[in-house]
mmCIF file of N, CA and C in Angstrom:
data_model
loop_
_atom_site.group_PDB
_atom_site.id
_atom_site.type_symbol
_atom_site.label_atom_id
_atom_site.label_comp_id
_atom_site.label_asym_id
_atom_site.label_seq_id
_atom_site.Cartn_x
_atom_site.Cartn_y
_atom_site.Cartn_z
ATOM 1 N N MET S 1 -86.950 25.874 27.263
ATOM 2 C CA MET S 1 -87.427 26.569 26.098
ATOM 3 C C MET S 1 -88.694 25.970 25.616
ATOM 4 N N ARG S 2 -89.552 26.866 25.227
ATOM 5 C CA ARG S 2 -90.832 26.327 24.701
ATOM 6 C C ARG S 2 -90.836 26.332 23.272
ATOM 7 N N ARG S 3 -91.626 25.316 22.754
ATOM 8 C CA ARG S 3 -91.706 25.294 21.319
ATOM 9 C C ARG S 3 -92.916 26.145 20.862
ATOM 10 N N ILE S 4 -92.813 26.768 19.820
ATOM 11 C CA ILE S 4 -93.925 27.573 19.329
ATOM 12 C C ILE S 4 -94.453 26.860 18.148
ATOM 13 N N MET S 5 -95.771 26.426 18.315
ATOM 14 C CA MET S 5 -96.438 25.669 17.270
ATOM 15 C C MET S 5 -97.241 26.619 16.409
ATOM 16 N N SER S 6 -97.156 26.369 15.113
ATOM 17 C CA SER S 6 -97.925 27.231 14.161
ATOM 18 C C SER S 6 -99.395 26.709 14.216
ATOM 19 N N GLN S 7 -100.224 27.654 14.138
ATOM 20 C CA GLN S 7 -101.574 27.309 14.139
ATOM 21 C C GLN S 7 -102.243 27.501 12.763
ATOM 22 N N THR S 8 -101.365 27.782 11.749
ATOM 23 C CA THR S 8 -101.966 28.032 10.446
ATOM 24 C C THR S 8 -102.008 26.858 9.531
ATOM 25 N N GLY S 9 -101.276 25.790 9.851
ATOM 26 C CA GLY S 9 -101.228 24.636 8.950
ATOM 27 C C GLY S 9 -102.276 23.573 9.392
ATOM 28 N N MET S 10 -102.243 22.373 8.698
ATOM 29 C CA MET S 10 -103.007 21.305 9.103
ATOM 30 C C MET S 10 -102.241 20.185 9.714
ATOM 31 N N ASN S 11 -102.745 19.480 10.773
ATOM 32 C CA ASN S 11 -101.850 18.423 11.218
ATOM 33 C C ASN S 11 -102.270 17.176 10.512
ATOM 34 N N TYR S 12 -101.596 16.123 10.777
ATOM 35 C CA TYR S 12 -101.744 14.829 10.046
ATOM 36 C C TYR S 12 -103.185 14.263 10.230
ATOM 37 N N ILE S 13 -103.743 14.346 11.323
ATOM 38 C CA ILE S 13 -105.071 13.867 11.589
ATOM 39 C C ILE S 13 -106.187 14.587 10.698
ATOM 40 N N GLN S 14 -105.943 15.914 10.568
ATOM 41 C CA GLN S 14 -106.963 16.736 9.827
ATOM 42 C C GLN S 14 -106.659 16.322 8.401
ATOM 43 N N MET S 15 -105.502 16.177 7.959
ATOM 44 C CA MET S 15 -105.218 15.731 6.567
ATOM 45 C C MET S 15 -105.902 14.404 6.231
ATOM 46 N N LEU S 16 -105.670 13.432 7.100
ATOM 47 C CA LEU S 16 -106.200 12.139 6.911
ATOM 48 C C LEU S 16 -107.797 12.153 6.873
ATOM 49 N N LEU S 17 -108.423 13.014 7.689
ATOM 50 C CA LEU S 17 -109.750 13.190 7.678
ATOM 51 C C LEU S 17 -110.301 13.677 6.290
ATOM 52 N N VAL S 18 -109.596 14.673 5.786
ATOM 53 C CA VAL S 18 -109.991 15.248 4.420
ATOM 54 C C VAL S 18 -109.839 14.142 3.341
ATOM 55 N N LEU S 19 -108.783 13.422 3.460
ATOM 56 C CA LEU S 19 -108.573 12.352 2.409
ATOM 57 C C LEU S 19 -109.707 11.289 2.532
ATOM 58 N N VAL S 20 -110.068 10.846 3.761
ATOM 59 C CA VAL S 20 -111.117 9.904 3.897
ATOM 60 C C VAL S 20 -112.403 10.311 3.347
ATOM 61 N N LEU S 21 -112.796 11.697 3.618
ATOM 62 C CA LEU S 21 -114.033 12.227 3.229
ATOM 63 C C LEU S 21 -114.001 12.374 1.676
ATOM 64 N N ALA S 22 -112.901 12.654 1.091
ATOM 65 C CA ALA S 22 -112.744 12.800 -0.460
ATOM 66 C C ALA S 22 -112.913 11.372 -0.986
ATOM 67 N N GLY S 23 -112.318 10.380 -0.354
ATOM 68 C CA GLY S 23 -112.538 9.011 -0.887
ATOM 69 C C GLY S 23 -113.961 8.522 -0.797
ATOM 70 N N ILE S 24 -114.613 8.794 0.260
ATOM 71 C CA ILE S 24 -116.030 8.407 0.438
ATOM 72 C C ILE S 24 -116.883 9.144 -0.558
ATOM 73 N N LEU S 25 -116.712 10.408 -0.770
ATOM 74 C CA LEU S 25 -117.448 11.194 -1.745
ATOM 75 C C LEU S 25 -117.099 10.615 -3.175
ATOM 76 N N GLY S 26 -115.851 10.340 -3.483
ATOM 77 C CA GLY S 26 -115.620 9.822 -4.774
ATOM 78 C C GLY S 26 -116.186 8.425 -5.007
ATOM 79 N N ALA S 27 -116.301 7.583 -3.962
ATOM 80 C CA ALA S 27 -116.846 6.251 -4.042
ATOM 81 C C ALA S 27 -118.412 6.399 -4.422
ATOM 82 N N LEU S 28 -118.991 7.443 -3.993
ATOM 83 C CA LEU S 28 -120.399 7.643 -4.133
ATOM 84 C C LEU S 28 -120.712 8.292 -5.623
ATOM 85 N N VAL S 29 -119.821 9.174 -5.981
ATOM 86 C CA VAL S 29 -120.075 9.932 -7.199
ATOM 87 C C VAL S 29 -119.636 9.149 -8.418
ATOM 88 N N VAL S 30 -118.543 8.476 -8.423
ATOM 89 C CA VAL S 30 -118.152 7.751 -9.601
ATOM 90 C C VAL S 30 -119.109 6.696 -10.207
ATOM 91 N N PRO S 31 -119.713 5.839 -9.345
ATOM 92 C CA PRO S 31 -120.717 4.918 -9.899
ATOM 93 C C PRO S 31 -121.952 5.563 -10.382
ATOM 94 N N TYR S 32 -122.304 6.716 -9.837
ATOM 95 C CA TYR S 32 -123.507 7.479 -10.287
ATOM 96 C C TYR S 32 -123.194 8.029 -11.663
ATOM 97 N N LEU S 33 -121.972 8.638 -11.826
ATOM 98 C CA LEU S 33 -121.702 9.149 -13.152
ATOM 99 C C LEU S 33 -121.531 8.052 -14.185
ATOM 100 N N THR S 34 -120.940 6.956 -13.845
ATOM 101 C CA THR S 34 -120.793 5.789 -14.751
ATOM 102 C C THR S 34 -122.177 5.315 -15.153
ATOM 103 N N GLY S 35 -123.123 5.223 -14.218
ATOM 104 C CA GLY S 35 -124.521 4.735 -14.550
ATOM 105 C C GLY S 35 -125.106 5.710 -15.458
ATOM 106 N N GLN S 36 -124.895 6.958 -15.319
ATOM 107 C CA GLN S 36 -125.546 8.051 -16.165
ATOM 108 C C GLN S 36 -125.059 7.813 -17.574
ATOM 109 N N GLU S 37 -123.754 7.510 -17.752
ATOM 110 C CA GLU S 37 -123.182 7.377 -19.037
ATOM 111 C C GLU S 37 -123.697 6.138 -19.772
ATOM 112 N N GLN S 38 -123.863 5.040 -19.018
ATOM 113 C CA GLN S 38 -124.496 3.771 -19.488
ATOM 114 C C GLN S 38 -125.850 3.995 -19.977
ATOM 115 N N GLU S 39 -126.607 4.771 -19.134
ATOM 116 C CA GLU S 39 -128.061 5.069 -19.536
ATOM 117 C C GLU S 39 -128.115 5.890 -20.791
ATOM 118 N N GLU S 40 -127.218 6.806 -20.896
ATOM 119 C CA GLU S 40 -127.082 7.665 -22.230
ATOM 120 C C GLU S 40 -126.847 6.745 -23.422
ATOM 121 N N ILE S 41 -126.028 5.772 -23.287
ATOM 122 C CA ILE S 41 -125.639 4.923 -24.392
ATOM 123 C C ILE S 41 -126.884 4.039 -24.717
ATOM 124 N N ARG S 42 -127.504 3.510 -23.653
ATOM 125 C CA ARG S 42 -128.749 2.707 -23.912
ATOM 126 C C ARG S 42 -129.747 3.559 -24.722
ATOM 127 N N THR S 43 -129.944 4.840 -24.264
ATOM 128 C CA THR S 43 -130.906 5.712 -24.911
ATOM 129 C C THR S 43 -130.528 5.962 -26.305
ATOM 130 N N LEU S 44 -129.297 6.066 -26.599
ATOM 131 C CA LEU S 44 -128.789 6.324 -28.012
ATOM 132 C C LEU S 44 -129.034 4.996 -28.798
ATOM 133 N N SER S 45 -128.869 3.828 -28.200
ATOM 134 C CA SER S 45 -129.143 2.519 -28.832
ATOM 135 C C SER S 45 -130.656 2.530 -29.173
ATOM 136 N N ARG S 46 -131.484 2.891 -28.272
ATOM 137 C CA ARG S 46 -132.961 2.799 -28.486
ATOM 138 C C ARG S 46 -133.327 3.746 -29.690
ATOM 139 N N GLU S 47 -132.730 4.910 -29.666
ATOM 140 C CA GLU S 47 -133.044 5.977 -30.731
ATOM 141 C C GLU S 47 -132.650 5.424 -32.111
ATOM 142 N N ARG S 48 -131.393 4.755 -32.151
ATOM 143 C CA ARG S 48 -130.956 4.233 -33.406
ATOM 144 C C ARG S 48 -131.843 3.057 -33.934
ATOM 145 N N ALA S 49 -132.246 2.300 -33.033
ATOM 146 C CA ALA S 49 -133.211 1.235 -33.425
ATOM 147 C C ALA S 49 -134.478 1.746 -33.900
ATOM 148 N N ALA S 50 -134.975 2.806 -33.258
ATOM 149 C CA ALA S 50 -136.191 3.457 -33.773
ATOM 150 C C ALA S 50 -136.081 4.026 -35.127
ATOM 151 N N MET S 51 -134.929 4.551 -35.485
ATOM 152 C CA MET S 51 -134.580 5.107 -36.753
ATOM 153 C C MET S 51 -134.554 3.981 -37.812
ATOM 154 N N LEU S 52 -133.997 2.923 -37.480
ATOM 155 C CA LEU S 52 -134.050 1.710 -38.390
ATOM 156 C C LEU S 52 -135.490 1.262 -38.611
ATOM 157 N N VAL S 53 -136.307 1.279 -37.628
ATOM 158 C CA VAL S 53 -137.661 0.880 -37.796
ATOM 159 C C VAL S 53 -138.374 1.770 -38.798
ATOM 160 N N ASP S 54 -138.069 3.141 -38.556
ATOM 161 C CA ASP S 54 -138.816 4.118 -39.611
ATOM 162 C C ASP S 54 -138.271 3.865 -41.039
ATOM 163 N N ALA S 55 -136.911 3.559 -41.063
ATOM 164 C CA ALA S 55 -136.416 3.259 -42.471
ATOM 165 C C ALA S 55 -137.053 1.983 -43.002
ATOM 166 N N GLU S 56 -137.363 1.004 -42.173
ATOM 167 C CA GLU S 56 -137.976 -0.241 -42.598
ATOM 168 C C GLU S 56 -139.362 0.143 -43.181
ATOM 169 N N PHE S 57 -140.075 0.882 -42.418
ATOM 170 C CA PHE S 57 -141.391 1.275 -42.943
ATOM 171 C C PHE S 57 -141.309 2.155 -44.280
ATOM 172 N N THR S 58 -140.411 3.003 -44.340
ATOM 173 C CA THR S 58 -140.224 3.765 -45.590
ATOM 174 C C THR S 58 -139.853 2.742 -46.748
ATOM 175 N N TYR S 59 -139.126 1.776 -46.507
ATOM 176 C CA TYR S 59 -138.668 0.871 -47.415
ATOM 177 C C TYR S 59 -139.994 0.030 -47.880
ATOM 178 N N TYR S 60 -140.854 -0.310 -46.939
ATOM 179 C CA TYR S 60 -141.987 -1.085 -47.144
ATOM 180 C C TYR S 60 -142.999 -0.349 -48.098
ATOM 181 N N ARG S 61 -143.070 0.954 -47.929
ATOM 182 C CA ARG S 61 -143.970 1.763 -48.638
ATOM 183 C C ARG S 61 -143.696 1.808 -50.134
ATOM 184 N N THR S 62 -142.459 1.565 -50.495
ATOM 185 C CA THR S 62 -142.170 1.453 -51.974
ATOM 186 C C THR S 62 -141.803 0.119 -52.506
ATOM 187 N N HIS S 63 -141.609 -0.906 -51.583
ATOM 188 C CA HIS S 63 -141.258 -2.228 -52.036
ATOM 189 C C HIS S 63 -142.303 -3.249 -51.659
ATOM 190 N N GLY S 64 -143.128 -3.063 -50.735
ATOM 191 C CA GLY S 64 -144.254 -3.927 -50.329
ATOM 192 C C GLY S 64 -143.686 -5.046 -49.352
ATOM 193 N N GLU S 65 -142.468 -4.881 -48.925
ATOM 194 C CA GLU S 65 -141.887 -5.834 -47.977
ATOM 195 C C GLU S 65 -140.841 -5.246 -47.146
ATOM 196 N N PHE S 66 -140.525 -5.784 -46.053
ATOM 197 C CA PHE S 66 -139.423 -5.334 -45.216
ATOM 198 C C PHE S 66 -137.999 -6.000 -45.744
ATOM 199 N N THR S 67 -136.919 -5.430 -45.354
ATOM 200 C CA THR S 67 -135.707 -5.822 -45.792
ATOM 201 C C THR S 67 -134.731 -6.159 -44.688
ATOM 202 N N MET S 68 -133.791 -7.061 -44.862
ATOM 203 C CA MET S 68 -132.724 -7.253 -43.940
ATOM 204 C C MET S 68 -131.443 -6.648 -44.387
ATOM 205 N N GLU S 69 -131.415 -6.172 -45.634
ATOM 206 C CA GLU S 69 -130.255 -5.544 -46.275
ATOM 207 C C GLU S 69 -130.010 -4.179 -45.718
ATOM 208 N N ILE S 70 -128.834 -3.987 -45.033
ATOM 209 C CA ILE S 70 -128.509 -2.796 -44.473
ATOM 210 C C ILE S 70 -128.265 -1.713 -45.584
ATOM 211 N N ASP S 71 -127.662 -2.254 -46.712
ATOM 212 C CA ASP S 71 -127.451 -1.346 -47.909
ATOM 213 C C ASP S 71 -128.666 -0.713 -48.344
ATOM 214 N N SER S 72 -129.847 -1.438 -48.336
ATOM 215 C CA SER S 72 -131.077 -0.938 -48.831
ATOM 216 C C SER S 72 -131.641 0.224 -47.794
ATOM 217 N N LEU S 73 -131.359 0.020 -46.556
ATOM 218 C CA LEU S 73 -131.744 0.903 -45.587
ATOM 219 C C LEU S 73 -130.796 2.096 -45.580
ATOM 220 N N LYS S 74 -129.628 1.972 -45.973
ATOM 221 C CA LYS S 74 -128.569 3.080 -46.081
ATOM 222 C C LYS S 74 -129.026 4.133 -47.043
ATOM 223 N N THR S 75 -129.746 3.681 -48.138
ATOM 224 C CA THR S 75 -130.242 4.594 -49.083
ATOM 225 C C THR S 75 -131.269 5.533 -48.539
ATOM 226 N N ILE S 76 -131.976 5.060 -47.577
ATOM 227 C CA ILE S 76 -133.065 5.776 -46.915
ATOM 228 C C ILE S 76 -132.535 6.706 -45.840
ATOM 229 N N LEU S 77 -131.662 6.217 -44.977
ATOM 230 C CA LEU S 77 -131.118 7.107 -43.801
ATOM 231 C C LEU S 77 -129.783 7.810 -44.158
ATOM 232 N N GLY S 78 -128.874 7.132 -44.840
ATOM 233 C CA GLY S 78 -127.655 7.773 -45.233
ATOM 234 C C GLY S 78 -126.599 7.796 -44.162
ATOM 235 N N ASP S 79 -126.945 7.884 -42.895
ATOM 236 C CA ASP S 79 -126.024 7.939 -41.701
ATOM 237 C C ASP S 79 -125.444 6.576 -41.471
ATOM 238 N N PRO S 80 -124.125 6.347 -41.592
ATOM 239 C CA PRO S 80 -123.601 5.088 -41.422
ATOM 240 C C PRO S 80 -123.527 4.622 -39.925
ATOM 241 N N ASP S 81 -123.564 5.584 -39.014
ATOM 242 C CA ASP S 81 -123.465 5.273 -37.584
ATOM 243 C C ASP S 81 -124.797 4.701 -37.100
ATOM 244 N N VAL S 82 -125.897 4.927 -37.776
ATOM 245 C CA VAL S 82 -127.228 4.476 -37.323
ATOM 246 C C VAL S 82 -127.329 2.883 -37.236
ATOM 247 N N TYR S 83 -126.512 2.245 -38.059
ATOM 248 C CA TYR S 83 -126.525 0.799 -38.083
ATOM 249 C C TYR S 83 -125.702 0.152 -37.042
ATOM 250 N N ILE S 84 -124.924 0.930 -36.249
ATOM 251 C CA ILE S 84 -124.005 0.400 -35.245
ATOM 252 C C ILE S 84 -124.667 0.599 -33.927
ATOM 253 N N ASP S 85 -124.732 -0.444 -33.189
ATOM 254 C CA ASP S 85 -125.264 -0.395 -31.800
ATOM 255 C C ASP S 85 -124.226 0.092 -30.912
ATOM 256 N N PRO S 86 -124.388 1.226 -30.188
ATOM 257 C CA PRO S 86 -123.319 1.828 -29.415
ATOM 258 C C PRO S 86 -123.046 1.038 -28.196
ATOM 259 N N LEU S 87 -123.899 0.125 -27.785
ATOM 260 C CA LEU S 87 -123.661 -0.798 -26.690
ATOM 261 C C LEU S 87 -122.445 -1.787 -26.864
ATOM 262 N N ASN S 88 -122.406 -2.278 -28.102
ATOM 263 C CA ASN S 88 -121.360 -3.238 -28.385
ATOM 264 C C ASN S 88 -120.486 -2.908 -29.629
ATOM 265 N N GLU S 89 -120.795 -1.896 -30.261
ATOM 266 C CA GLU S 89 -120.088 -1.416 -31.373
ATOM 267 C C GLU S 89 -120.239 -2.335 -32.578
ATOM 268 N N GLN S 90 -121.289 -3.112 -32.639
ATOM 269 C CA GLN S 90 -121.620 -4.007 -33.723
ATOM 270 C C GLN S 90 -122.907 -3.613 -34.310
ATOM 271 N N GLY S 91 -123.361 -4.253 -35.372
ATOM 272 C CA GLY S 91 -124.488 -3.878 -36.002
ATOM 273 C C GLY S 91 -125.729 -4.482 -35.266
ATOM 274 N N PHE S 92 -126.843 -3.745 -35.447
ATOM 275 C CA PHE S 92 -128.134 -4.250 -34.851
ATOM 276 C C PHE S 92 -128.526 -5.481 -35.618
ATOM 277 N N VAL S 93 -129.233 -6.364 -35.059
ATOM 278 C CA VAL S 93 -129.754 -7.665 -35.631
ATOM 279 C C VAL S 93 -131.022 -7.344 -36.276
ATOM 280 N N ILE S 94 -131.188 -7.553 -37.577
ATOM 281 C CA ILE S 94 -132.395 -7.286 -38.250
ATOM 282 C C ILE S 94 -132.981 -8.608 -38.822
ATOM 283 N N GLY S 95 -134.104 -9.043 -38.401
ATOM 284 C CA GLY S 95 -134.769 -10.217 -38.920
ATOM 285 C C GLY S 95 -136.054 -9.918 -39.676
ATOM 286 N N VAL S 96 -136.200 -10.675 -40.882
ATOM 287 C CA VAL S 96 -137.445 -10.500 -41.553
ATOM 288 C C VAL S 96 -138.071 -11.855 -41.853
ATOM 289 N N VAL S 97 -139.305 -11.948 -41.567
ATOM 290 C CA VAL S 97 -139.978 -13.316 -41.770
ATOM 291 C C VAL S 97 -141.357 -13.088 -42.408
ATOM 292 N N ASN S 98 -142.110 -14.188 -42.684
ATOM 293 C CA ASN S 98 -143.395 -14.122 -43.228
ATOM 294 C C ASN S 98 -143.380 -13.479 -44.559
ATOM 295 N N GLN S 99 -142.443 -13.948 -45.438
ATOM 296 C CA GLN S 99 -142.294 -13.372 -46.825
ATOM 297 C C GLN S 99 -142.166 -11.830 -46.849
ATOM 298 N N GLY S 100 -141.362 -11.369 -45.850
ATOM 299 C CA GLY S 100 -141.178 -9.924 -45.802
ATOM 300 C C GLY S 100 -142.183 -9.028 -45.185
ATOM 301 N N GLN S 101 -143.046 -9.723 -44.555
ATOM 302 C CA GLN S 101 -144.174 -8.829 -44.020
ATOM 303 C C GLN S 101 -144.072 -8.666 -42.461
ATOM 304 N N ASP S 102 -143.075 -9.266 -41.841
ATOM 305 C CA ASP S 102 -142.796 -9.036 -40.355
ATOM 306 C C ASP S 102 -141.294 -8.844 -40.168
ATOM 307 N N PHE S 103 -140.961 -8.011 -39.282
ATOM 308 C CA PHE S 103 -139.591 -7.757 -39.043
ATOM 309 C C PHE S 103 -139.289 -7.690 -37.515
ATOM 310 N N SER S 104 -138.006 -7.699 -37.112
ATOM 311 C CA SER S 104 -137.543 -7.511 -35.862
ATOM 312 C C SER S 104 -136.191 -6.859 -35.835
ATOM 313 N N ILE S 105 -136.025 -5.847 -35.007
ATOM 314 C CA ILE S 105 -134.700 -5.087 -34.917
ATOM 315 C C ILE S 105 -134.334 -5.243 -33.414
ATOM 316 N N SER S 106 -133.207 -5.849 -33.094
ATOM 317 C CA SER S 106 -132.829 -5.953 -31.772
ATOM 318 C C SER S 106 -131.312 -5.723 -31.546
ATOM 319 N N SER S 107 -130.931 -5.638 -30.291
ATOM 320 C CA SER S 107 -129.649 -5.436 -29.913
ATOM 321 C C SER S 107 -129.038 -6.756 -29.310
ATOM 322 N N ASP S 108 -127.916 -7.194 -29.677
ATOM 323 C CA ASP S 108 -127.300 -8.294 -29.048
ATOM 324 C C ASP S 108 -126.787 -8.023 -27.621
ATOM 325 N N ALA S 109 -126.539 -6.767 -27.359
ATOM 326 C CA ALA S 109 -125.908 -6.342 -26.073
ATOM 327 C C ALA S 109 -126.987 -6.194 -24.962
ATOM 328 N N ASP S 110 -128.204 -5.819 -25.397
ATOM 329 C CA ASP S 110 -129.287 -5.567 -24.374
ATOM 330 C C ASP S 110 -130.615 -6.132 -24.926
ATOM 331 N N SER S 111 -131.035 -7.109 -24.242
ATOM 332 C CA SER S 111 -132.260 -7.846 -24.703
ATOM 333 C C SER S 111 -133.520 -7.049 -24.571
ATOM 334 N N SER S 112 -133.434 -5.874 -23.735
ATOM 335 C CA SER S 112 -134.655 -5.067 -23.677
ATOM 336 C C SER S 112 -134.824 -4.190 -24.872
ATOM 337 N N ILE S 113 -133.756 -4.056 -25.788
ATOM 338 C CA ILE S 113 -133.908 -3.261 -27.011
ATOM 339 C C ILE S 113 -134.304 -4.235 -28.141
ATOM 340 N N ARG S 114 -135.614 -4.268 -28.412
ATOM 341 C CA ARG S 114 -136.095 -5.063 -29.388
ATOM 342 C C ARG S 114 -137.375 -4.565 -29.868
ATOM 343 N N ILE S 115 -137.537 -4.344 -31.197
ATOM 344 C CA ILE S 115 -138.797 -3.721 -31.769
ATOM 345 C C ILE S 115 -139.184 -4.758 -32.893
ATOM 346 N N VAL S 116 -140.482 -5.087 -32.814
ATOM 347 C CA VAL S 116 -141.019 -6.015 -33.758
ATOM 348 C C VAL S 116 -142.288 -5.359 -34.407
ATOM 349 N N THR S 117 -142.716 -6.014 -35.470
ATOM 350 C CA THR S 117 -143.771 -5.434 -36.239
ATOM 351 C C THR S 117 -145.002 -5.233 -35.369
ATOM 352 N N GLU S 118 -145.279 -6.171 -34.436
ATOM 353 C CA GLU S 118 -146.503 -6.049 -33.581
ATOM 354 C C GLU S 118 -146.427 -4.777 -32.728
ATOM 355 N N ASP S 119 -145.299 -4.242 -32.422
ATOM 356 C CA ASP S 119 -145.181 -3.108 -31.732
ATOM 357 C C ASP S 119 -145.721 -1.825 -32.381
ATOM 358 N N ARG S 120 -145.785 -1.976 -33.799
ATOM 359 C CA ARG S 120 -146.133 -0.788 -34.563
ATOM 360 C C ARG S 120 -147.296 -1.093 -35.623
ATOM 361 N N TRP S 121 -148.438 -1.774 -35.114
ATOM 362 C CA TRP S 121 -149.511 -2.237 -36.079
ATOM 363 C C TRP S 121 -150.018 -0.993 -36.790
ATOM 364 N N GLU S 122 -150.360 0.084 -36.083
ATOM 365 C CA GLU S 122 -150.913 1.249 -36.850
ATOM 366 C C GLU S 122 -149.993 1.741 -37.907
ATOM 367 N N GLU S 123 -148.749 1.785 -37.645
ATOM 368 C CA GLU S 123 -147.766 2.195 -38.699
ATOM 369 C C GLU S 123 -147.670 1.216 -39.833
ATOM 370 N N LEU S 124 -147.838 -0.088 -39.462
ATOM 371 C CA LEU S 124 -147.795 -1.191 -40.554
ATOM 372 C C LEU S 124 -149.022 -1.104 -41.348
ATOM 373 N N GLN S 125 -150.186 -0.703 -40.881
ATOM 374 C CA GLN S 125 -151.434 -0.551 -41.602
ATOM 375 C C GLN S 125 -151.269 0.584 -42.607
ATOM 376 N N GLN S 126 -150.741 1.754 -42.121
ATOM 377 C CA GLN S 126 -150.458 2.917 -42.880
ATOM 378 C C GLN S 126 -149.463 2.582 -44.060
ATOM 379 N N ALA S 127 -148.464 1.886 -43.806
ATOM 380 C CA ALA S 127 -147.491 1.474 -44.741
ATOM 381 C C ALA S 127 -148.056 0.568 -45.792
ATOM 382 N N GLN S 128 -149.002 -0.425 -45.440
ATOM 383 C CA GLN S 128 -149.650 -1.294 -46.332
ATOM 384 C C GLN S 128 -150.557 -0.466 -47.274
ATOM 385 N N LEU S 129 -151.301 0.492 -46.676
ATOM 386 C CA LEU S 129 -152.166 1.355 -47.473
ATOM 387 C C LEU S 129 -151.280 2.220 -48.530
ATOM 388 N N ALA S 130 -150.185 2.725 -48.024
ATOM 389 C CA ALA S 130 -149.305 3.493 -48.896
ATOM 390 C C ALA S 130 -148.770 2.599 -50.007
ATOM 391 N N TRP S 131 -148.477 1.375 -49.720
ATOM 392 C CA TRP S 131 -147.884 0.411 -50.676
ATOM 393 C C TRP S 131 -148.938 0.148 -51.719
ATOM 394 N N ALA S 132 -150.240 -0.070 -51.174
ATOM 395 C CA ALA S 132 -151.372 -0.292 -52.259
ATOM 396 C C ALA S 132 -151.589 0.942 -53.098
ATOM 397 N N ALA S 133 -151.550 2.088 -52.627
ATOM 398 C CA ALA S 133 -151.688 3.349 -53.336
ATOM 399 C C ALA S 133 -150.496 3.419 -54.344
ATOM 400 N N TYR S 134 -149.371 3.092 -53.960
ATOM 401 C CA TYR S 134 -148.201 3.188 -54.820
ATOM 402 C C TYR S 134 -148.338 2.205 -55.988
ATOM 403 N N GLN S 135 -148.789 1.086 -55.770
ATOM 404 C CA GLN S 135 -149.136 -0.002 -56.733
ATOM 405 C C GLN S 135 -150.158 0.460 -57.801
ATOM 406 N N GLU S 136 -151.202 1.035 -57.211
ATOM 407 C CA GLU S 136 -152.242 1.596 -58.047
ATOM 408 C C GLU S 136 -151.811 2.732 -58.884
ATOM 409 N N GLU S 137 -151.009 3.493 -58.405
ATOM 410 C CA GLU S 137 -150.425 4.684 -59.225
ATOM 411 C C GLU S 137 -149.533 4.078 -60.341
ATOM 412 N N ILE S 138 -148.756 3.068 -60.077
ATOM 413 C CA ILE S 138 -147.971 2.451 -61.132
ATOM 414 C C ILE S 138 -148.910 1.796 -62.281
ATOM 415 N N ARG S 139 -149.960 1.126 -61.772
ATOM 416 C CA ARG S 139 -150.808 0.649 -62.783
ATOM 417 C C ARG S 139 -151.556 1.624 -63.665
ATOM 418 N N GLU S 140 -151.933 2.714 -62.965
ATOM 419 C CA GLU S 140 -152.560 3.903 -63.704
ATOM 420 C C GLU S 140 -151.556 4.483 -64.716
ATOM 421 N N ARG S 141 -150.346 4.642 -64.354
ATOM 422 C CA ARG S 141 -149.349 5.178 -65.239
ATOM 423 C C ARG S 141 -149.161 4.199 -66.544
ATOM 424 N N SER S 142 -149.141 2.891 -66.140
ATOM 425 C CA SER S 142 -148.852 1.947 -67.303
ATOM 426 C C SER S 142 -150.165 1.813 -68.181
ATOM 427 N N ARG S 143 -151.302 2.031 -67.634
ATOM 428 C CA ARG S 143 -152.500 2.145 -68.433
ATOM 429 C C ARG S 143 -152.522 3.277 -69.412
ATOM 430 N N GLY S 144 -152.058 4.472 -68.806
ATOM 431 C CA GLY S 144 -151.964 5.678 -69.537
ATOM 432 C C GLY S 144 -151.007 5.519 -70.679
ATOM 433 N N GLY S 145 -149.948 4.788 -70.540
ATOM 434 C CA GLY S 145 -148.875 4.605 -71.496
ATOM 435 C C GLY S 145 -149.361 3.635 -72.618
ATOM 436 N N ASP S 146 -150.336 2.797 -72.316
ATOM 437 C CA ASP S 146 -150.937 1.863 -73.305
ATOM 438 C C ASP S 146 -151.857 2.483 -74.373
ATOM 439 N N ARG S 147 -152.300 3.658 -74.067
ATOM 440 C CA ARG S 147 -153.270 4.326 -74.975
ATOM 441 C C ARG S 147 -152.693 5.055 -76.009
#
């Protein structure tokens, strides 16, 4: 008697070949997708640091100095998530030196994410001019009130 073999199914070697190919494909795709996710998180971290820098300059325009106080910056931005670095779920490091005239904002998780006053000289000059104009406006108002 002859055995009749079905030609419609897969044999074990074909199944093994499919599994090996799927494994190789998975080994190539998963690290790529994970790398994309990490880069998106780094980009978000850079964007948040830039938002904090903008808030620092806004604060400077009305106070004449930069601040390390997150609560002071919260009044400007309002979004509580801005202060959290998505790379390590902790706050950004904000440093102020030179009697409030220089600042740095950085991430503990990624040393490449660091913004200092020198990176934004033009913006600093504009903020200093705005501060001087604000002070002059206050002096003019107080002189007007003395008369």
